[in-house]
Short mmCIF file of N, CA and C in Angstrom, two decimals:
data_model
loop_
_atom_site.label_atom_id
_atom_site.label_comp_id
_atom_site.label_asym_id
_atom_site.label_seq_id
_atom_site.Cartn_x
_atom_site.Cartn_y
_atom_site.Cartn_z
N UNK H 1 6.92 -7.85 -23.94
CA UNK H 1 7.19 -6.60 -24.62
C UNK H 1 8.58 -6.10 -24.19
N UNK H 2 9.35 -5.67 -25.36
CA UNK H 2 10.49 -5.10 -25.07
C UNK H 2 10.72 -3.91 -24.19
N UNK H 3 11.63 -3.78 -23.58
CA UNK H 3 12.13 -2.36 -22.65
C UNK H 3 11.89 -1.12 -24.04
N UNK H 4 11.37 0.07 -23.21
CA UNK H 4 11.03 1.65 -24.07
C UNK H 4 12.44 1.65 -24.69
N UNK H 5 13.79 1.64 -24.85
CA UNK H 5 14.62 1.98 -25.64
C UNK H 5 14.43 1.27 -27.15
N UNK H 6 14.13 0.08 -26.63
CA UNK H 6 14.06 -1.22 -28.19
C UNK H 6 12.92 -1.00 -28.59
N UNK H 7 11.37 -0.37 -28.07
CA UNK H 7 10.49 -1.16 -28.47
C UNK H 7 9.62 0.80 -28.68
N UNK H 8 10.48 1.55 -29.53
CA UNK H 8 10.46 2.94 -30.08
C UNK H 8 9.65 2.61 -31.67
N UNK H 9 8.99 3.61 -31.84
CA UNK H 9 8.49 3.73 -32.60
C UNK H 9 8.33 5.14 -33.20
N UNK H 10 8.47 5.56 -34.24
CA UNK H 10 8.32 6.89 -35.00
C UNK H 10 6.51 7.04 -35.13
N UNK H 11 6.42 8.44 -35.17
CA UNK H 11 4.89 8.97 -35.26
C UNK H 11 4.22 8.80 -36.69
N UNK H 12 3.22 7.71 -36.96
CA UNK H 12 2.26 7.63 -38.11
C UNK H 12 2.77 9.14 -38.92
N UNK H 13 3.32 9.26 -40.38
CA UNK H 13 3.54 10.42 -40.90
C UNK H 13 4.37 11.41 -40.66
N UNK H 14 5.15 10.89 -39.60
CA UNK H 14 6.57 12.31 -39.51
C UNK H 14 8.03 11.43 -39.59
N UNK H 15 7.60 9.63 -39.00
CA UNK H 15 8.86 8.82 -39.80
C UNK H 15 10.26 9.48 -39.05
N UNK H 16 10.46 10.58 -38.16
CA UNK H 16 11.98 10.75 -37.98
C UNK H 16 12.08 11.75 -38.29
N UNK H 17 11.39 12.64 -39.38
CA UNK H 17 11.97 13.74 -39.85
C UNK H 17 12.45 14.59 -39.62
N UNK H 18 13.43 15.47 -39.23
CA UNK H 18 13.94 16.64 -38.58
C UNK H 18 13.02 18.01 -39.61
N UNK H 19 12.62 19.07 -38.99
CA UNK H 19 12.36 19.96 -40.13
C UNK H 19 13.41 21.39 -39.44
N UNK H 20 14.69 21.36 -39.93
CA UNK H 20 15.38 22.58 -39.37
C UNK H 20 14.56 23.89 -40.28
N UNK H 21 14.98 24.92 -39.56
CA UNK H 21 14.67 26.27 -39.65
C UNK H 21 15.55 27.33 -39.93
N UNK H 22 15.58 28.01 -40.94
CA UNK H 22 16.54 29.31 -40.77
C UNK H 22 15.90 30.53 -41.27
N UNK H 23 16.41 31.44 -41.18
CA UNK H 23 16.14 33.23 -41.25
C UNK H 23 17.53 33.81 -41.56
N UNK H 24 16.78 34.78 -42.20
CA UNK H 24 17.87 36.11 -42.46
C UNK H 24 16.99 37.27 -42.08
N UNK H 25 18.02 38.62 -41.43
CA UNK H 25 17.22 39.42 -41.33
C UNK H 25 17.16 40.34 -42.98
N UNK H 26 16.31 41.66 -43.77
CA UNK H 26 16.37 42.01 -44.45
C UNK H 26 15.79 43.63 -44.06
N UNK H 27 16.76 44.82 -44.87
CA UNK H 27 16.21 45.98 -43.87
C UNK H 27 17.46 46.84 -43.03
N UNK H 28 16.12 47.25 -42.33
CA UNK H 28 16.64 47.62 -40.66
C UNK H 28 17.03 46.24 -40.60
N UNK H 29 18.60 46.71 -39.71
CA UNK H 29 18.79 45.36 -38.99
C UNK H 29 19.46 44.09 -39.36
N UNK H 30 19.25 43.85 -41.00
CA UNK H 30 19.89 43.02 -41.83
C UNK H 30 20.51 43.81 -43.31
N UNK H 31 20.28 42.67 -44.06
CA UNK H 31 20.92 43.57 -45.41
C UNK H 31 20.41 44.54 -45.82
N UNK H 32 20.75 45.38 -46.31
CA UNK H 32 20.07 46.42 -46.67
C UNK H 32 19.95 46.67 -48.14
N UNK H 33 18.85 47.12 -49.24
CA UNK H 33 18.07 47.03 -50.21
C UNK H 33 18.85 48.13 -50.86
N UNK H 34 19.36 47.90 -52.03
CA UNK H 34 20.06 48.46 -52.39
C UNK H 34 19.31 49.52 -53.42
N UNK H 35 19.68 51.11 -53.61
CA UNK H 35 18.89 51.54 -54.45
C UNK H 35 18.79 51.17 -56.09
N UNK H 36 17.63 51.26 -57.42
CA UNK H 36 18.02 51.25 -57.83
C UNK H 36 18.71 49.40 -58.92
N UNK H 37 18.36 48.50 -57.99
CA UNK H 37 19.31 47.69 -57.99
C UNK H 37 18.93 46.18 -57.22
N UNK H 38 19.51 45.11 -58.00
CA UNK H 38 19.14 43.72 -57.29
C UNK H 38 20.18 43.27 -56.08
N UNK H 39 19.68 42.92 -54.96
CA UNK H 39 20.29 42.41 -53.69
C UNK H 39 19.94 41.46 -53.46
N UNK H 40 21.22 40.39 -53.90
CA UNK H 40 21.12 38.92 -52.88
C UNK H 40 21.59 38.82 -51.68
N UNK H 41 20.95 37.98 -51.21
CA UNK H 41 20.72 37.38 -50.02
C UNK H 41 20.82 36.09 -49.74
N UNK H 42 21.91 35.28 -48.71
CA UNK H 42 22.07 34.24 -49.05
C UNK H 42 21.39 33.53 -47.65
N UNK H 43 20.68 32.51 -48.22
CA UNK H 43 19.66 31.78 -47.16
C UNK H 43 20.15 30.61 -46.35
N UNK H 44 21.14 30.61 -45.14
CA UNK H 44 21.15 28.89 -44.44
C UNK H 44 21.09 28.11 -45.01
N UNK H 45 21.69 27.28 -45.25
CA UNK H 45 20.84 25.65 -45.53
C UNK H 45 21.31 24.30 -45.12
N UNK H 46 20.73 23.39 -44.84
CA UNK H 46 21.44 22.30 -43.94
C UNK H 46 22.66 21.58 -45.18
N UNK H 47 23.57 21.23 -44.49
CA UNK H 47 24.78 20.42 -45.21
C UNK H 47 24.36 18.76 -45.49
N UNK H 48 22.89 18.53 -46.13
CA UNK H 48 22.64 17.36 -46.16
C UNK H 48 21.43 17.96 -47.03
N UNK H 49 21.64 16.52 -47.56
CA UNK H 49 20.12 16.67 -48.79
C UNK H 49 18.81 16.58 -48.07
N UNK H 50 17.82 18.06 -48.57
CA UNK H 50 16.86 18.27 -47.67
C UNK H 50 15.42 18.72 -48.69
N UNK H 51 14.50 19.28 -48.29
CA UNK H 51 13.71 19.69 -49.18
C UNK H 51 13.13 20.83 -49.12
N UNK H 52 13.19 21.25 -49.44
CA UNK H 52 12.17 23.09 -49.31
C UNK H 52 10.45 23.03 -48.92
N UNK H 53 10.32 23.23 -47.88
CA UNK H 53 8.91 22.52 -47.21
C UNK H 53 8.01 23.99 -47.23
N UNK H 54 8.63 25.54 -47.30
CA UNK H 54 7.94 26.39 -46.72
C UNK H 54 8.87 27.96 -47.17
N UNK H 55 8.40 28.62 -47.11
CA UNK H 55 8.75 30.29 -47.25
C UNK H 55 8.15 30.83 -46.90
N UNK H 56 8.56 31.88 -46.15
CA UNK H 56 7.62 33.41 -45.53
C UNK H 56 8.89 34.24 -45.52
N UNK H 57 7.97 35.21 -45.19
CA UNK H 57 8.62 36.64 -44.97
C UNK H 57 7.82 37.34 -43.58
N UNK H 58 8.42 37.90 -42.75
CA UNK H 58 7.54 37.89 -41.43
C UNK H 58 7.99 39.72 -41.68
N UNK H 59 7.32 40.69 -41.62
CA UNK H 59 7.54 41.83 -41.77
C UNK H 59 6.75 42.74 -40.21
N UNK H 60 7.11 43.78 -40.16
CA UNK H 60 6.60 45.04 -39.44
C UNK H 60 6.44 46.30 -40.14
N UNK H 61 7.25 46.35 -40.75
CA UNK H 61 7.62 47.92 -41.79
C UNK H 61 7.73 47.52 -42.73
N UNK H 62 6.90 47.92 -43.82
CA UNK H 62 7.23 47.90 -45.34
C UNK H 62 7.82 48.79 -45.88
N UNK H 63 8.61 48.47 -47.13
CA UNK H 63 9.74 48.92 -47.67
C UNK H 63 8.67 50.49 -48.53
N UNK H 64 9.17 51.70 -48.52
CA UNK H 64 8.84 52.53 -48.80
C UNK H 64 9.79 53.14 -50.25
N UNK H 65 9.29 53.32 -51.53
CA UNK H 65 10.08 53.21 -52.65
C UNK H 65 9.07 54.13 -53.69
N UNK H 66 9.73 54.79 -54.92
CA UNK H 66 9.15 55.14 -55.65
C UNK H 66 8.34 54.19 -56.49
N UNK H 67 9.26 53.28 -56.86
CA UNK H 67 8.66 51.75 -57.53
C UNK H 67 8.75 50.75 -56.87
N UNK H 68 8.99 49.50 -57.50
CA UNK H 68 9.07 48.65 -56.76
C UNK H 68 10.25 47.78 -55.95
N UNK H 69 9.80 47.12 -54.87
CA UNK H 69 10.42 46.28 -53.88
C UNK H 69 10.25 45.34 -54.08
N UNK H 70 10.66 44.14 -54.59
CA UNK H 70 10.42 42.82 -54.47
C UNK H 70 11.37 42.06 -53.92
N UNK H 71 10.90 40.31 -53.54
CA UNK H 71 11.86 38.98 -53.39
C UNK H 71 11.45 38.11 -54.21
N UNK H 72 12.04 37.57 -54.39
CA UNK H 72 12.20 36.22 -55.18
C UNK H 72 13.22 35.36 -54.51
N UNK H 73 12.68 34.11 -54.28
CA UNK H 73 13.60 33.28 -53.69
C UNK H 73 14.48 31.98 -54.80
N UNK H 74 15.78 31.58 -55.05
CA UNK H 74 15.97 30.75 -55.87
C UNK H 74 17.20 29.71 -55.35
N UNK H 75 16.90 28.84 -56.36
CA UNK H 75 17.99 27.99 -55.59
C UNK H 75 19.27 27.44 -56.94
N UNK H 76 20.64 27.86 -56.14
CA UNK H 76 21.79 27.88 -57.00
C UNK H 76 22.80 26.57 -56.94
N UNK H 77 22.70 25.71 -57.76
CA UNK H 77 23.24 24.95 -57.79
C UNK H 77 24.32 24.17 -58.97
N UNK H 78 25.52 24.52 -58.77
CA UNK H 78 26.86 24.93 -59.13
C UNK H 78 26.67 26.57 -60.25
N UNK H 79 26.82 26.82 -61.26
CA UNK H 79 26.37 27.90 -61.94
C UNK H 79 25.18 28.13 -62.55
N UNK H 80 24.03 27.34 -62.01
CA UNK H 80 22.57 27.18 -62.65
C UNK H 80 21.79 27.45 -61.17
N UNK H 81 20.85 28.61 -61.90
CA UNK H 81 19.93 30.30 -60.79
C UNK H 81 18.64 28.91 -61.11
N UNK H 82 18.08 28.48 -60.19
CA UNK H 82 16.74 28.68 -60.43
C UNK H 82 15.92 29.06 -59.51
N UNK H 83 14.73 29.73 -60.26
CA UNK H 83 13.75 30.57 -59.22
C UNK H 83 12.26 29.86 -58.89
N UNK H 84 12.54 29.50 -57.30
CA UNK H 84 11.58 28.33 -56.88
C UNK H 84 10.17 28.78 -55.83
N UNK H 85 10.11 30.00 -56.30
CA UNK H 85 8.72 31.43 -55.83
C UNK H 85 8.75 31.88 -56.22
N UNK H 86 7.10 32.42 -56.80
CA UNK H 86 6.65 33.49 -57.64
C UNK H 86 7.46 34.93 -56.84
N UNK H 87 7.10 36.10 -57.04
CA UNK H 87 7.78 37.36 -57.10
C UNK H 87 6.84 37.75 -56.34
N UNK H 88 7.37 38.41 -54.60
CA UNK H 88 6.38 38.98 -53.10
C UNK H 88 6.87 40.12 -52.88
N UNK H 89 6.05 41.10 -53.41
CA UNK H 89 6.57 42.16 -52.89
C UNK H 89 6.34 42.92 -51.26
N UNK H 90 7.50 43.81 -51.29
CA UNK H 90 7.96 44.11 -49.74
C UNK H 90 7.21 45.27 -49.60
N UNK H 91 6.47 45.98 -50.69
CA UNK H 91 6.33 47.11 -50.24
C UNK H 91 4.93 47.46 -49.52
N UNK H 92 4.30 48.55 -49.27
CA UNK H 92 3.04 49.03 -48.33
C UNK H 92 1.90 48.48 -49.07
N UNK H 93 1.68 47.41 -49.91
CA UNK H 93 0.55 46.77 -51.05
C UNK H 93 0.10 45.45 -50.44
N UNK H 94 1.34 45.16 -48.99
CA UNK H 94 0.86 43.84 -48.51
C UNK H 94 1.02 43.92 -47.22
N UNK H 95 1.75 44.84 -47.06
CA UNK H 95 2.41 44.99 -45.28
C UNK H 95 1.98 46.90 -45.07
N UNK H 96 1.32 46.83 -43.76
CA UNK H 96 0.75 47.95 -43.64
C UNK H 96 1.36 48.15 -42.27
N UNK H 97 1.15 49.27 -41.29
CA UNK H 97 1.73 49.17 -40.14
C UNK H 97 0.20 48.56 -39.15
N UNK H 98 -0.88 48.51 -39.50
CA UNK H 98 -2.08 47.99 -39.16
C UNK H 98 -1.86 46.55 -39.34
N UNK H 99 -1.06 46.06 -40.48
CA UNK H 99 -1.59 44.41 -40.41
C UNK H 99 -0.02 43.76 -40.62
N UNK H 100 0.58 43.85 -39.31
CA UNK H 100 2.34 43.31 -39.60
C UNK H 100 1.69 41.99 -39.45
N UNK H 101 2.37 41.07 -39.98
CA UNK H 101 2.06 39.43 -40.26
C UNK H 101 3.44 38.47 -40.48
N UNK H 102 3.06 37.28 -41.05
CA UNK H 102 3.51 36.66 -41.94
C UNK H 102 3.07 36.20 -42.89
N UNK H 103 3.77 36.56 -44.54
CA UNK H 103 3.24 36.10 -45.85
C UNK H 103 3.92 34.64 -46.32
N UNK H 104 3.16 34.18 -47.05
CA UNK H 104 3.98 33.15 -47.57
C UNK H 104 4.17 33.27 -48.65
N UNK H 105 5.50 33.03 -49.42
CA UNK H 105 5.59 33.16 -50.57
C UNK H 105 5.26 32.08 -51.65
N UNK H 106 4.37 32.60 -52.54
CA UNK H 106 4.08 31.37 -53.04
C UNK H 106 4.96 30.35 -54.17
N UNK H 107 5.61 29.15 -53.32
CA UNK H 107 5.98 28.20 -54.18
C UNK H 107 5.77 27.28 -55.62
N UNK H 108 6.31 28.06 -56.37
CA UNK H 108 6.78 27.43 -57.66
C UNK H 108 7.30 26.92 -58.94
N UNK H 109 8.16 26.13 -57.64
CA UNK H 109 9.16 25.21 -58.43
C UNK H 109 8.40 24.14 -58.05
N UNK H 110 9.45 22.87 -59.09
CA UNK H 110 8.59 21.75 -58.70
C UNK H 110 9.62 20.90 -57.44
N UNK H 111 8.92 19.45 -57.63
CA UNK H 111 9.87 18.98 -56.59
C UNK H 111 11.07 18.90 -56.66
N UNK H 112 11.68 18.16 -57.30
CA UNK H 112 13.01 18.13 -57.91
C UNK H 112 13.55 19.75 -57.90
N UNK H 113 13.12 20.96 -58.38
CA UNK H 113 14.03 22.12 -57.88
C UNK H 113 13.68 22.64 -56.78
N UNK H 114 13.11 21.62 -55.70
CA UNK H 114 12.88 22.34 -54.22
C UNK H 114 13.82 21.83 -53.59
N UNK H 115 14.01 20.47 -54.32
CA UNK H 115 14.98 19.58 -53.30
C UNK H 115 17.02 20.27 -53.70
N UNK H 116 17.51 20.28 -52.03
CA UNK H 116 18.95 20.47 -52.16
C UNK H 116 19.76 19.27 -51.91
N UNK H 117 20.69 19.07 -52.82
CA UNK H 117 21.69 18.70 -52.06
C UNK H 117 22.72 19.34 -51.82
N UNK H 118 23.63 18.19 -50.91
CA UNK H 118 25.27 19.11 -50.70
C UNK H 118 25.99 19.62 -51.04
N UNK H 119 25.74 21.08 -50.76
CA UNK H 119 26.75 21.95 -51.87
C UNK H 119 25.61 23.02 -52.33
N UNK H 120 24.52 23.03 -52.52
CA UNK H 120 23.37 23.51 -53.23
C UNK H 120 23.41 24.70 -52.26
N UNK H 121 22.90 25.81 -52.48
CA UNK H 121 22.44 27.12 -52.11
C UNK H 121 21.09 27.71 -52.27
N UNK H 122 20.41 28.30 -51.48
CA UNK H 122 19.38 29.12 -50.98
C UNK H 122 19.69 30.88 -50.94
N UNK H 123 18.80 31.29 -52.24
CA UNK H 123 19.13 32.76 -52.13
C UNK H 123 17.94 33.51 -52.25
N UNK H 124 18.03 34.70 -51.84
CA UNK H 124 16.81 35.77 -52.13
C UNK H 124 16.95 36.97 -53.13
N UNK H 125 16.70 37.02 -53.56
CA UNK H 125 16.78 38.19 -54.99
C UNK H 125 15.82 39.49 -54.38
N UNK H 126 16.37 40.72 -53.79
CA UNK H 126 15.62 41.54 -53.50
C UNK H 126 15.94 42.74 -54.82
N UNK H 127 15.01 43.22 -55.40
CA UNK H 127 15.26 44.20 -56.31
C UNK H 127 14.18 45.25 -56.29
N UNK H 128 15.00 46.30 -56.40
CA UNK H 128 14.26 47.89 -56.18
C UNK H 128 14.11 48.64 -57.29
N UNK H 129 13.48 48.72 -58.07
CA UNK H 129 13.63 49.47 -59.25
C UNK H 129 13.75 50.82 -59.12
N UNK H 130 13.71 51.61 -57.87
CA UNK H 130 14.31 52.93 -57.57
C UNK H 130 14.54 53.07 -56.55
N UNK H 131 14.65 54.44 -55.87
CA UNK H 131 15.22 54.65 -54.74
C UNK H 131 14.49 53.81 -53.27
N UNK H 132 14.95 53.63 -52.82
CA UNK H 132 14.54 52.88 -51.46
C UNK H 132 14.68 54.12 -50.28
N UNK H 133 13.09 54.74 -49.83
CA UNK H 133 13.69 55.82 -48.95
C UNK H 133 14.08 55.64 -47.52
N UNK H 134 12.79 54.13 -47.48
CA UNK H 134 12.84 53.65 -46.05
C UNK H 134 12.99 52.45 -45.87
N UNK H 135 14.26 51.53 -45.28
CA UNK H 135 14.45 50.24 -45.66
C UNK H 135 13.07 49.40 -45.18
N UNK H 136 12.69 48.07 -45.12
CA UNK H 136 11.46 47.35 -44.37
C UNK H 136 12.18 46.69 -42.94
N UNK H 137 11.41 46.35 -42.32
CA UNK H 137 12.11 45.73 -40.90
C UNK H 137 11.27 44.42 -41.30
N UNK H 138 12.04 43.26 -42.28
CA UNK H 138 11.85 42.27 -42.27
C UNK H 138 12.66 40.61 -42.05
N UNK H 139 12.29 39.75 -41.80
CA UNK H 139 12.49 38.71 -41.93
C UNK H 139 12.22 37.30 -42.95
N UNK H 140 13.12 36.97 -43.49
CA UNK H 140 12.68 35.76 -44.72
C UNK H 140 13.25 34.61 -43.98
N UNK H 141 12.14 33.65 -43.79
CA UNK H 141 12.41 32.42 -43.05
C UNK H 141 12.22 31.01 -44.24
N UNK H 142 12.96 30.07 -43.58
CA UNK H 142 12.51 28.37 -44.65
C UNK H 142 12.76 27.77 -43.75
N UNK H 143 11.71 26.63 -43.90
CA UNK H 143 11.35 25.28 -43.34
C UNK H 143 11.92 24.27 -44.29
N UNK H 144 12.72 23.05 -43.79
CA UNK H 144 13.48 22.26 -44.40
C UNK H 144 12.86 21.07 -44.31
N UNK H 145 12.28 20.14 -45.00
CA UNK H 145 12.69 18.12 -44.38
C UNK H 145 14.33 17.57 -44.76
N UNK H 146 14.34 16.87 -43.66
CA UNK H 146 15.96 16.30 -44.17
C UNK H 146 15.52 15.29 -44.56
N UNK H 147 16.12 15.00 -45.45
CA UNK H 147 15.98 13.45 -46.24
C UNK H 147 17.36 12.37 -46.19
N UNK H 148 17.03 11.79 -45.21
CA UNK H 148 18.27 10.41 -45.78
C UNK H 148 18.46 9.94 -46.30
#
């Protein structure tokens, strides 16, 4: 049997995969929700073709508004928006100060518009349809596979 450097092996089902991680803050603290009005948000993303494995939003404070708060997450690639999660809203309907969590947003796009390549962009569409009195103290996170 070969010496441990030569005689390596990858784990049944993970193959190598790196799964990087990124966040933005949104709120307190990060961008702030504009009244009135749609706010992007631009999401990390690795400089290599990867795949969209995951979305959440990790909150404490929900966004306090006459109407509504929402995200939508999409992915921009050269002048073509597409939107690759249904529509999660930020406001006190999911996030209470009793049950701070993490939501997931639910994914759907298909594969092909989950996957980035180089050059491709990750954005969040936050839109308020009125005044915003109290920003949310949140976080929007993604889980990546890199693909070689």
């Amino acid at each position: 049997m070969a010496n441990w450097p030569f005689s390596f092996r990858p784990l049944p089902g993970r193959f190598g995969n790196m799964l990087p991680f990124s966040d933005v803050a949104v709120g307190t603290g990060g961008t702030t929700i504009a009244n009135s009005a749609t706010t992007t948000v631009v999401l990390p993303t690795p400089n290599t073709k990867s795949y969209v494995d995951r979305l959440s939003v990790s909150a404490t404070t929900a966004a306090v508004s006459g109407g509504t708060v929402t995200a939508r997450v999409f992915k921009q690639s050269g002048a073509t928006k597409t939107f690759i999660t249904a529509t999660l809203s930020l406001k006190n309907d999911i996030i209470t100060a009793a049950t701070p969590a993490v939501y997931t947003f639910p994914i759907t796009g298909t594969d092909a518009e989950r996957l980035l390549q180089p050059g491709d962009c990750l954005g969040v569409d936050l839109v308020a349809s009125s005044t915003v009195s109290t920003q949310p103290v949140a976080a929007i996170q993604v889980t990546f596979s890199v693909i070689s």
